[in-house]
Amino acid sequence: MRYFLASFCFIALVIGAGEPAGAQTAQSSIEANNADFVDKFAAKDAKGLGQHYTEDAVAFPPNENRVAGRESVQKMWQTWIDAGLTDLTLKAAQVEESGNLAYEEGTYSIKIPGKDGKTSEEIGKYIVVWKKGDDGEWRLHRDIWNTNPPK
């Protein structure tokens, strides 16, 4: 019985030592980043949105040219904020991590004002490649999304 108890305690120690106390997984960090991103968008804070991207980030918005660099991505978001886009939601469906890179697959929705004054909701999906910086923070490195077909 003592041998069993000692073995159990040893195994529990080894399993528990796999991740330091307080360390976050890529998934939990990315989900926290997404929540902050949505908050920054709601606050119309394009500079704050830009800080979620790496310096050499690239965004691939639907029906637009490739947008390269944090500053250009920030300007892209500012343009959309100024155009009246609102109510962004992000929902991660899957996050996989390998070293200092991770990818996220998810869905989004956003409200877009029309020329007729009516607001429509765009629903779509996205893939993001995240890169972990020297500071330990995960940032968007490659960002691509597109809309679902109309119902």
Coordinates of C-alpha atoms in Angstrom, one line a residue:
M1 CA 0.0 0.0 0.0
R2 CA 2.8 2.4 0.8
Y3 CA 4.5 1.6 -2.5
F4 CA 1.2 2.4 -4.3
L5 CA 0.8 5.7 -2.5
A6 CA 4.4 6.8 -3.1
S7 CA 4.1 5.9 -6.8
F8 CA 0.8 7.8 -7.1
C9 CA 2.4 10.9 -5.4
F10 CA 5.4 10.7 -7.7
I11 CA 3.3 10.4 -10.9
A12 CA 1.1 13.3 -9.7
L13 CA 4.2 15.4 -9.2
V14 CA 5.6 14.6 -12.6
I15 CA 2.3 15.3 -14.4
G16 CA 1.8 18.5 -12.4
A17 CA 5.4 19.7 -13.2
G18 CA 4.7 19.8 -17.0
E19 CA 3.6 23.5 -16.9
P20 CA 4.8 26.1 -14.5
A21 CA 2.2 27.6 -12.2
G22 CA 0.6 30.6 -13.8
A23 CA 1.8 29.8 -17.3
Q24 CA -0.8 30.3 -20.0
T25 CA -1.4 28.0 -22.9
A26 CA -1.5 29.5 -26.4
Q27 CA -5.2 29.0 -26.5
S28 CA -5.9 30.9 -23.2
S29 CA -3.6 33.7 -24.3
I30 CA -5.2 33.9 -27.7
E31 CA -8.7 33.9 -26.3
A32 CA -7.7 36.7 -24.0
N33 CA -6.2 38.6 -26.9
N34 CA -9.4 38.1 -28.9
A35 CA -11.5 39.5 -26.0
D36 CA -9.2 42.5 -25.8
F37 CA -9.3 43.0 -29.6
V38 CA -13.1 43.0 -29.5
D39 CA -13.0 45.6 -26.7
K40 CA -10.5 47.8 -28.6
F41 CA -12.7 47.6 -31.7
A42 CA -15.8 48.6 -29.7
A43 CA -13.8 51.5 -28.2
K44 CA -12.8 52.6 -31.8
D45 CA -9.1 52.2 -30.8
A46 CA -7.3 51.4 -34.0
K47 CA -3.9 52.0 -32.4
G48 CA -4.8 49.4 -29.7
L49 CA -5.9 47.0 -32.5
G50 CA -2.6 47.5 -34.2
Q51 CA -0.7 46.6 -31.1
H52 CA -2.2 43.1 -31.4
Y53 CA -0.2 42.5 -34.6
T54 CA 3.5 41.8 -35.1
E55 CA 5.6 44.6 -36.7
D56 CA 5.8 42.5 -39.9
A57 CA 2.2 41.3 -39.8
V58 CA 0.2 40.8 -43.0
A59 CA -3.6 40.9 -43.3
F60 CA -5.5 39.5 -46.2
P61 CA -9.0 41.1 -46.0
P62 CA -11.7 39.9 -48.4
N63 CA -11.9 41.6 -51.8
E64 CA -9.0 43.8 -50.9
N65 CA -5.2 43.9 -51.5
R66 CA -2.8 42.4 -49.0
V67 CA -2.0 44.8 -46.1
A68 CA 1.6 44.6 -44.8
G69 CA 3.1 45.9 -41.6
R70 CA 1.6 46.9 -38.3
E71 CA 1.1 50.5 -39.2
S72 CA -0.8 49.7 -42.4
V73 CA -3.0 47.1 -40.6
Q74 CA -3.8 49.8 -38.0
K75 CA -4.8 52.2 -40.8
M76 CA -7.0 49.5 -42.4
W77 CA -8.8 49.0 -39.1
Q78 CA -9.1 52.8 -38.7
T79 CA -10.7 53.0 -42.1
W80 CA -13.3 50.4 -41.2
I81 CA -14.0 52.1 -37.8
D82 CA -14.5 55.4 -39.6
A83 CA -16.9 53.7 -42.0
G84 CA -19.1 52.7 -39.1
L85 CA -18.5 49.0 -38.7
T86 CA -19.6 47.8 -35.2
D87 CA -20.3 44.9 -33.0
L88 CA -17.4 42.7 -33.9
T89 CA -17.4 39.2 -32.4
L90 CA -14.7 36.5 -32.6
K91 CA -15.0 32.9 -31.6
A92 CA -12.0 30.6 -31.7
A93 CA -13.0 27.1 -32.8
Q94 CA -9.5 25.6 -32.6
V95 CA -6.0 26.7 -31.6
E96 CA -2.9 24.6 -32.2
E97 CA 0.6 25.6 -30.9
S98 CA 4.1 24.6 -32.1
G99 CA 7.0 26.5 -30.6
N100 CA 6.6 30.2 -31.0
L101 CA 3.9 29.9 -33.7
A102 CA 0.2 29.0 -33.3
Y103 CA -2.7 28.9 -35.6
E104 CA -6.3 29.7 -34.8
E105 CA -9.4 28.8 -36.7
G106 CA -12.6 30.6 -35.9
T107 CA -15.7 32.5 -36.8
Y108 CA -16.6 36.2 -36.7
S109 CA -19.5 38.5 -37.1
I110 CA -19.6 42.3 -37.6
K111 CA -22.2 44.8 -38.4
I112 CA -21.8 47.0 -41.5
P113 CA -23.8 50.1 -42.4
G114 CA -25.3 50.1 -45.8
K115 CA -25.8 53.0 -48.2
D116 CA -29.5 52.9 -47.5
G117 CA -28.8 53.5 -43.8
K118 CA -29.7 50.0 -42.8
T119 CA -27.1 47.8 -41.0
S120 CA -26.4 44.3 -42.1
E121 CA -24.5 41.6 -40.3
E122 CA -21.6 39.9 -42.0
I123 CA -20.8 36.4 -40.8
G124 CA -17.6 34.6 -41.8
K125 CA -14.6 32.5 -40.8
Y126 CA -10.9 33.2 -40.3
I127 CA -7.5 31.7 -39.9
V128 CA -4.8 33.5 -37.9
V129 CA -1.2 32.6 -37.5
W130 CA 0.0 33.9 -34.2
K131 CA 3.7 34.5 -33.3
K132 CA 5.0 34.6 -29.8
G133 CA 7.4 37.6 -29.3
D134 CA 10.5 37.8 -27.2
D135 CA 8.3 39.4 -24.5
G136 CA 6.2 36.2 -24.3
E137 CA 3.1 37.9 -25.9
W138 CA 1.2 36.3 -28.7
R139 CA 0.5 38.6 -31.6
L140 CA -1.3 38.2 -34.9
H141 CA 1.3 37.5 -37.6
R142 CA -0.9 36.5 -40.6
D143 CA -4.6 37.3 -40.6
I144 CA -7.1 36.1 -43.3
W145 CA -10.8 36.0 -43.3
N146 CA -13.8 35.8 -45.6
T147 CA -17.6 35.9 -45.5
N148 CA -19.9 33.0 -45.6
P149 CA -22.3 32.8 -48.5
P150 CA -25.6 34.7 -48.0
K151 CA -28.4 32.5 -46.7

